[in-house]
Tab-separated table of C-alpha atoms in Angstrom:
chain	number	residue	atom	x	y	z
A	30	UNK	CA	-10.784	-13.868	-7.265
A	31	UNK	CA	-10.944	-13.027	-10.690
A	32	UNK	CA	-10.865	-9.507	-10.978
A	33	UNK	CA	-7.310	-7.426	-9.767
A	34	UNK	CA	-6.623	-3.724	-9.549
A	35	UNK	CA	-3.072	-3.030	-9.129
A	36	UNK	CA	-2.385	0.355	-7.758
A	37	UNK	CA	0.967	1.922	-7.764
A	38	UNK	CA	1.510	5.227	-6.516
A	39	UNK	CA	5.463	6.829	-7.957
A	40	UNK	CA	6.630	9.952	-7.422
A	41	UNK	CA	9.469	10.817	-9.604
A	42	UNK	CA	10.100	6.669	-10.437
A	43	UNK	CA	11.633	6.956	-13.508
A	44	UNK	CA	14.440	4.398	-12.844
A	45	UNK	CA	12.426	1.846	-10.842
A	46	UNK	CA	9.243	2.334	-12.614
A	47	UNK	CA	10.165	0.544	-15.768
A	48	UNK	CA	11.519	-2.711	-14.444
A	49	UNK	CA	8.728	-2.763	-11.620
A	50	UNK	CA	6.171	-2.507	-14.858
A	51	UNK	CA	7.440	-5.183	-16.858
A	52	UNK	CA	8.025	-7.491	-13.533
A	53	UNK	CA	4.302	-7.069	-12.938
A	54	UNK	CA	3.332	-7.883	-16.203
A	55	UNK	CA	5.206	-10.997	-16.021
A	56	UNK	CA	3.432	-12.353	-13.250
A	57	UNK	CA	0.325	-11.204	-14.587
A	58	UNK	CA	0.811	-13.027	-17.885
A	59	UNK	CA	1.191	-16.448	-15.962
A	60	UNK	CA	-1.985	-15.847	-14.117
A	61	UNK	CA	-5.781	-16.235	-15.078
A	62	UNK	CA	-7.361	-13.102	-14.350
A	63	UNK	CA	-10.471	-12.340	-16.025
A	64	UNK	CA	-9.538	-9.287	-15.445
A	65	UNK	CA	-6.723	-7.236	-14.821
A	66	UNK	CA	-5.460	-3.487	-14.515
A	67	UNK	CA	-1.959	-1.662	-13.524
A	68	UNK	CA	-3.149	1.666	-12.327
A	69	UNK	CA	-0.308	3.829	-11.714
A	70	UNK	CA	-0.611	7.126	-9.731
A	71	UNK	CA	1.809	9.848	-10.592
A	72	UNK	CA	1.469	12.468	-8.215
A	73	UNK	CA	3.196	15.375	-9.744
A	74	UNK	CA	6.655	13.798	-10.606
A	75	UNK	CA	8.495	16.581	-12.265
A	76	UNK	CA	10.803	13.752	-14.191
A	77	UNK	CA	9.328	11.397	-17.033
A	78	UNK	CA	7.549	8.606	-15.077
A	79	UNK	CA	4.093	9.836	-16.589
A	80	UNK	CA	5.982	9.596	-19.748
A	81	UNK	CA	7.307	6.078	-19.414
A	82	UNK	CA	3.587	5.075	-17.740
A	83	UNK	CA	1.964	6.595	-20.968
A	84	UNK	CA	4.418	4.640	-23.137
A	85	UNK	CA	3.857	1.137	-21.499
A	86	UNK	CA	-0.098	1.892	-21.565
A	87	UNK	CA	0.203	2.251	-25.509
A	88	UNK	CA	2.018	-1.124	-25.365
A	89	UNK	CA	-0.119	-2.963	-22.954
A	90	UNK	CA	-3.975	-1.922	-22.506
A	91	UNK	CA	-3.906	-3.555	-18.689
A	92	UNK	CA	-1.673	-0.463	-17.861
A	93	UNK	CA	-3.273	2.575	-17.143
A	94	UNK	CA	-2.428	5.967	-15.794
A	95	UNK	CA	-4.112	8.457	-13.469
A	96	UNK	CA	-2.352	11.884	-12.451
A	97	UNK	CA	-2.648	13.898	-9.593
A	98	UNK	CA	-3.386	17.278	-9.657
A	99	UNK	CA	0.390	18.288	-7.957
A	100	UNK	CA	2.045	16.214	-5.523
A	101	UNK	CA	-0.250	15.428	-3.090
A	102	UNK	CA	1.283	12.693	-1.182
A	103	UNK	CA	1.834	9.307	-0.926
A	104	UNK	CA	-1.327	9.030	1.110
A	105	UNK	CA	-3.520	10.908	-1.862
A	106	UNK	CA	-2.128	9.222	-4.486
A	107	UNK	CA	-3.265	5.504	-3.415
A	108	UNK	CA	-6.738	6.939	-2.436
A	109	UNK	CA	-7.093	8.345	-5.666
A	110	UNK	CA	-6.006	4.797	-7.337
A	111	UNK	CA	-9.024	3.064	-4.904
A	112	UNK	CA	-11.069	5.630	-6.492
A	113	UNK	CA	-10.005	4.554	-9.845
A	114	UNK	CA	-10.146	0.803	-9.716
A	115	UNK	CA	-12.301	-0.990	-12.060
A	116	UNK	CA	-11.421	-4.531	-10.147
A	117	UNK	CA	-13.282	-6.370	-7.430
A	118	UNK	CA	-10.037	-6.723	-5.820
A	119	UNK	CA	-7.894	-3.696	-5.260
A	120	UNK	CA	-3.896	-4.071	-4.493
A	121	UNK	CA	-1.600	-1.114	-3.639
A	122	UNK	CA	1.883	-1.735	-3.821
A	123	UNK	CA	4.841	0.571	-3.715
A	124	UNK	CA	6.923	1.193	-7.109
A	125	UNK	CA	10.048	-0.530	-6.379
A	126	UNK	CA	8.538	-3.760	-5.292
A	127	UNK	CA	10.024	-4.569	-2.160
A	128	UNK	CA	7.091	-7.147	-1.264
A	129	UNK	CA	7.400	-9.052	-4.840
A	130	UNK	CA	4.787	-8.912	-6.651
A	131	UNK	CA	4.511	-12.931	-6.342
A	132	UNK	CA	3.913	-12.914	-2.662
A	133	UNK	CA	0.221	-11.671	-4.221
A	134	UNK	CA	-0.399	-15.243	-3.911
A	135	UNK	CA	-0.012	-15.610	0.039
A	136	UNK	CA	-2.640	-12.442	0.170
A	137	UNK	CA	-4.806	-14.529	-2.098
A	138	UNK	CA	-4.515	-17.891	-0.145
A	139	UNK	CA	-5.372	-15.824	3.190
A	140	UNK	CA	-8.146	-14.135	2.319
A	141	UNK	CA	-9.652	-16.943	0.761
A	142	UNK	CA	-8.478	-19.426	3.581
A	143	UNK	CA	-9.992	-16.910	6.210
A	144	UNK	CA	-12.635	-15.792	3.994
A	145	UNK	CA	-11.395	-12.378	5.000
A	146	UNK	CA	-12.620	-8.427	3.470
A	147	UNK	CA	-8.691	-8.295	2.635
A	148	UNK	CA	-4.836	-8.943	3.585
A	149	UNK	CA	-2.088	-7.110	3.998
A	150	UNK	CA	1.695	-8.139	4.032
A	151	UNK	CA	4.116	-7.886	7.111
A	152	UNK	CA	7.785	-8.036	7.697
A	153	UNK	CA	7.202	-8.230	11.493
A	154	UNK	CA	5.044	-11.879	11.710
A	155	UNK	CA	8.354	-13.633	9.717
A	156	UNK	CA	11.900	-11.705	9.774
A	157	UNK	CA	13.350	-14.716	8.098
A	158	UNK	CA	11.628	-13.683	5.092
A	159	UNK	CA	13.357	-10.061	5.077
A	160	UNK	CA	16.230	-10.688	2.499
A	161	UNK	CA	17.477	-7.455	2.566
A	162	UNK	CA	16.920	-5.459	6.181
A	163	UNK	CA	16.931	-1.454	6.620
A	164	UNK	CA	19.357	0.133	8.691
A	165	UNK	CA	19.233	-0.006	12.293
A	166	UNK	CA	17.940	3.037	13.268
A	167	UNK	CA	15.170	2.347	10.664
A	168	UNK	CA	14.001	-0.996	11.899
A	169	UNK	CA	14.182	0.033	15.448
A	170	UNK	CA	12.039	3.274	14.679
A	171	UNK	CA	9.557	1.224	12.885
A	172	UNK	CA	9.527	-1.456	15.913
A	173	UNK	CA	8.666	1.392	18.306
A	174	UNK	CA	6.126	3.185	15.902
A	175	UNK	CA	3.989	-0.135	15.654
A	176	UNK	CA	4.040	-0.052	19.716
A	177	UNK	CA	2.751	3.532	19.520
A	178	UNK	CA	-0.042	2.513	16.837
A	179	UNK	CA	-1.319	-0.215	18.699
A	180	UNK	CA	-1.286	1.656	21.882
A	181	UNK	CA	-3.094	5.007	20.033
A	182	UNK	CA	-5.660	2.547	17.921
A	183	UNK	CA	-6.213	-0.776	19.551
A	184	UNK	CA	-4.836	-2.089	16.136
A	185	UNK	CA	-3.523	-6.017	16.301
A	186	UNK	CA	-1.251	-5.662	13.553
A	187	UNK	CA	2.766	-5.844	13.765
A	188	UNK	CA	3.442	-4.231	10.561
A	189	UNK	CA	1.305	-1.477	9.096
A	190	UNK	CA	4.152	0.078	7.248
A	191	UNK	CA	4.446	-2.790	4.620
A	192	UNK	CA	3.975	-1.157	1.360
A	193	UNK	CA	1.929	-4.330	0.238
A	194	UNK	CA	-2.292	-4.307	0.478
A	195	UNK	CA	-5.039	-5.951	-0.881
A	196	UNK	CA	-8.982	-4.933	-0.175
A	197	UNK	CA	-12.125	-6.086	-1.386
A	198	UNK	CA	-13.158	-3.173	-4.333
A	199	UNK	CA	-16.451	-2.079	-1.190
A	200	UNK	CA	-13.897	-2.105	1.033
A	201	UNK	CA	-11.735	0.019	-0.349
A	202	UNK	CA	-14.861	2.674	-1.774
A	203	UNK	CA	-15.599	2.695	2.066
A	204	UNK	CA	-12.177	3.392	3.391
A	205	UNK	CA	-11.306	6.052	0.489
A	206	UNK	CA	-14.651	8.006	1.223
A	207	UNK	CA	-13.637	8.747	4.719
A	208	UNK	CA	-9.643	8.924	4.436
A	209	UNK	CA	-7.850	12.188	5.341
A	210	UNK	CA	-4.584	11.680	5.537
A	211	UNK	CA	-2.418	12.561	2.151
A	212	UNK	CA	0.836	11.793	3.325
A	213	UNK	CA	2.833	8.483	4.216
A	214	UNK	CA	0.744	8.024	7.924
A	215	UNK	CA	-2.006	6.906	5.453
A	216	UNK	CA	-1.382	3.218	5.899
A	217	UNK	CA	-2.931	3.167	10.163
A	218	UNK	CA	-5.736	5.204	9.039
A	219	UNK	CA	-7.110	2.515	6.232
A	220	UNK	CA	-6.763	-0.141	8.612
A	221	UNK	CA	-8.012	1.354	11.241
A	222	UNK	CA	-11.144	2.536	8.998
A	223	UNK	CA	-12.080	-0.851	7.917
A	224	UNK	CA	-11.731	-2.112	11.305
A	225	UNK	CA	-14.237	0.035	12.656
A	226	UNK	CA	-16.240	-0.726	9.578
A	227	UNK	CA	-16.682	-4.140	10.689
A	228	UNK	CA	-14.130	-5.327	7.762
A	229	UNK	CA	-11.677	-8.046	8.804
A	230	UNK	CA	-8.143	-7.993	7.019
A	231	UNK	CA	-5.441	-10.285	8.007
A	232	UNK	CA	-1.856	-9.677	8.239
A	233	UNK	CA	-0.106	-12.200	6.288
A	234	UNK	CA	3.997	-12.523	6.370
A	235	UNK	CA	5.779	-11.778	2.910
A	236	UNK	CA	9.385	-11.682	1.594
A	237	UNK	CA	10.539	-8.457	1.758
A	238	UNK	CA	13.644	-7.041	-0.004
A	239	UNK	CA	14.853	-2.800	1.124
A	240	UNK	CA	15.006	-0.855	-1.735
A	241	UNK	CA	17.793	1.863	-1.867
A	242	UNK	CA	16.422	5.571	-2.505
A	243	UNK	CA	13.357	5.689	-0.594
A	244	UNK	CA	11.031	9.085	-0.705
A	245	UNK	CA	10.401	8.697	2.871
A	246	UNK	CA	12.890	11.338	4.755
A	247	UNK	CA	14.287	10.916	8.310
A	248	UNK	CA	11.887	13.986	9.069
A	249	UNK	CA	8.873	12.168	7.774
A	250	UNK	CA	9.472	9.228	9.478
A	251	UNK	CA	9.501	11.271	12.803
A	252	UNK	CA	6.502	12.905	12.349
A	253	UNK	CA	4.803	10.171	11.275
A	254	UNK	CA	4.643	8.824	15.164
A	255	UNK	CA	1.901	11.076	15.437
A	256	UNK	CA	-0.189	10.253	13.057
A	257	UNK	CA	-1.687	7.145	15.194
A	258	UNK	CA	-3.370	9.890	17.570
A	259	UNK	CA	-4.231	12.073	14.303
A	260	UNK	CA	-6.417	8.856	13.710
A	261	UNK	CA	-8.090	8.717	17.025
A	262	UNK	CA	-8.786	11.927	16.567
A	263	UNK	CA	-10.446	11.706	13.529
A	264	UNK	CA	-12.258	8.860	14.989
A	265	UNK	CA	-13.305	10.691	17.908
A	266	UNK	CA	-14.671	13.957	15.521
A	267	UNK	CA	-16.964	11.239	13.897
A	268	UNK	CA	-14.632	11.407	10.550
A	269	UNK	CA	-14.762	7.985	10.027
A	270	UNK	CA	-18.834	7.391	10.725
């Protein structure tokens, strides 16, 4: 694995972004990519976090970044980065790096030990490794949405909600081409895509670390229980053929 695209999809991140940035780069500059790219997503931020991801890219040529055209959604903005990425590996991760950006190296070791299509983090496989846990009523709802997803999709996983994802660059073209979901249920309906698609990811446990001021309302987080049967759905309207 020589080739990385890092995609990172902020909306309005201009206090996290900067840190997150030079974090990444750190890590990067310890590593021996051949290649290497930071791809961040703005989708329609109305403060300066294209600004600051303009700046860094003028600093540092591995940084690159790719706008929306509005705010489009969480869901929109890391399709658009798969459509984007120039690597033969493609990594999402969210902008205030609650997976570290180190634990890239479990994903690495498991798809390589498995000689899997791609890996995906989890906070549900290892709780040990959550440093810093969500509130109650947050954990609790996330516990019950992962029964509802695997009841709804026939999904294995524990944790689809960790903001922390790595696919094969093919992989990825094939999941973006058939996505439909913009907003924040994206994360089922990539899995479940390159499950039917014959793909295998594993689910890998990570250290995990809650970051305060998360975009993801108490009204979002309800509506996302649907989103599961939105999939099968899709799947049954041939969406995802």
């Amino acid at each position: 694995m020589r080739s990385l695209s890092i995609i990172i999809p902020a909306y309005n991140e201009e206090q996290r972004l900067p840190g997150s940035l030079e974090t990444v780069k750190s890590y990067l500059d310890s590593k021996g990519f051949d290649f290497v790219e930071v791809v961040v997503v703005d989708d329609g931020s109305r403060d300066k976090t294209a600004e600051i991801v303009h700046q860094a890219a003028l600093r540092d040529s591995r940084v690159r970044l790719v706008s929306n055209p509005g705010n489009r959604g969480k869901g929109y903005a890391v399709r658009h980065g798969m459509q984007e990425a120039k690597g033969d590996w493609v990594l999402f991760s969210d902008a205030d790096l609650s997976a570290p950006i180190q634990e890239l190296d479990k994903l690495i070791a498991a798809v390589r030990r498995e000689k899997a299509d791609g890996a995906i983090g989890s906070r549900a496989l290892d709780r040990s490794l959550v440093g810093k846990h969500q509130s109650f009523l947050r954990e609790f709802a996330g516990r019950f949405f992962n029964l509802m997803m695997r009841l709804a999709t026939g999904l294995p996983y524990r944790d689809t909600q960790c903001g922390f994802k790595m696919l094969r660059a093919d992989v990825a073209r094939v999941v973006a081409a058939r996505q439909q979901s913009d907003g924040f249920g994206f994360d089922v309906e990539i899995l479940y895509i390159a499950h039917k698609h014959g793909f295998r990811v594993v689910e890998v446990p990570v250290r995990w670390f809650n970051a305060e001021g998360t975009k993801v309302s108490m009204w979002n987080g309800l509506t996302a229980f649907a989103d599961p049967w939105r999939v099968r759905l899709n799947d049954l309207k041939g969406l995802y053929k």
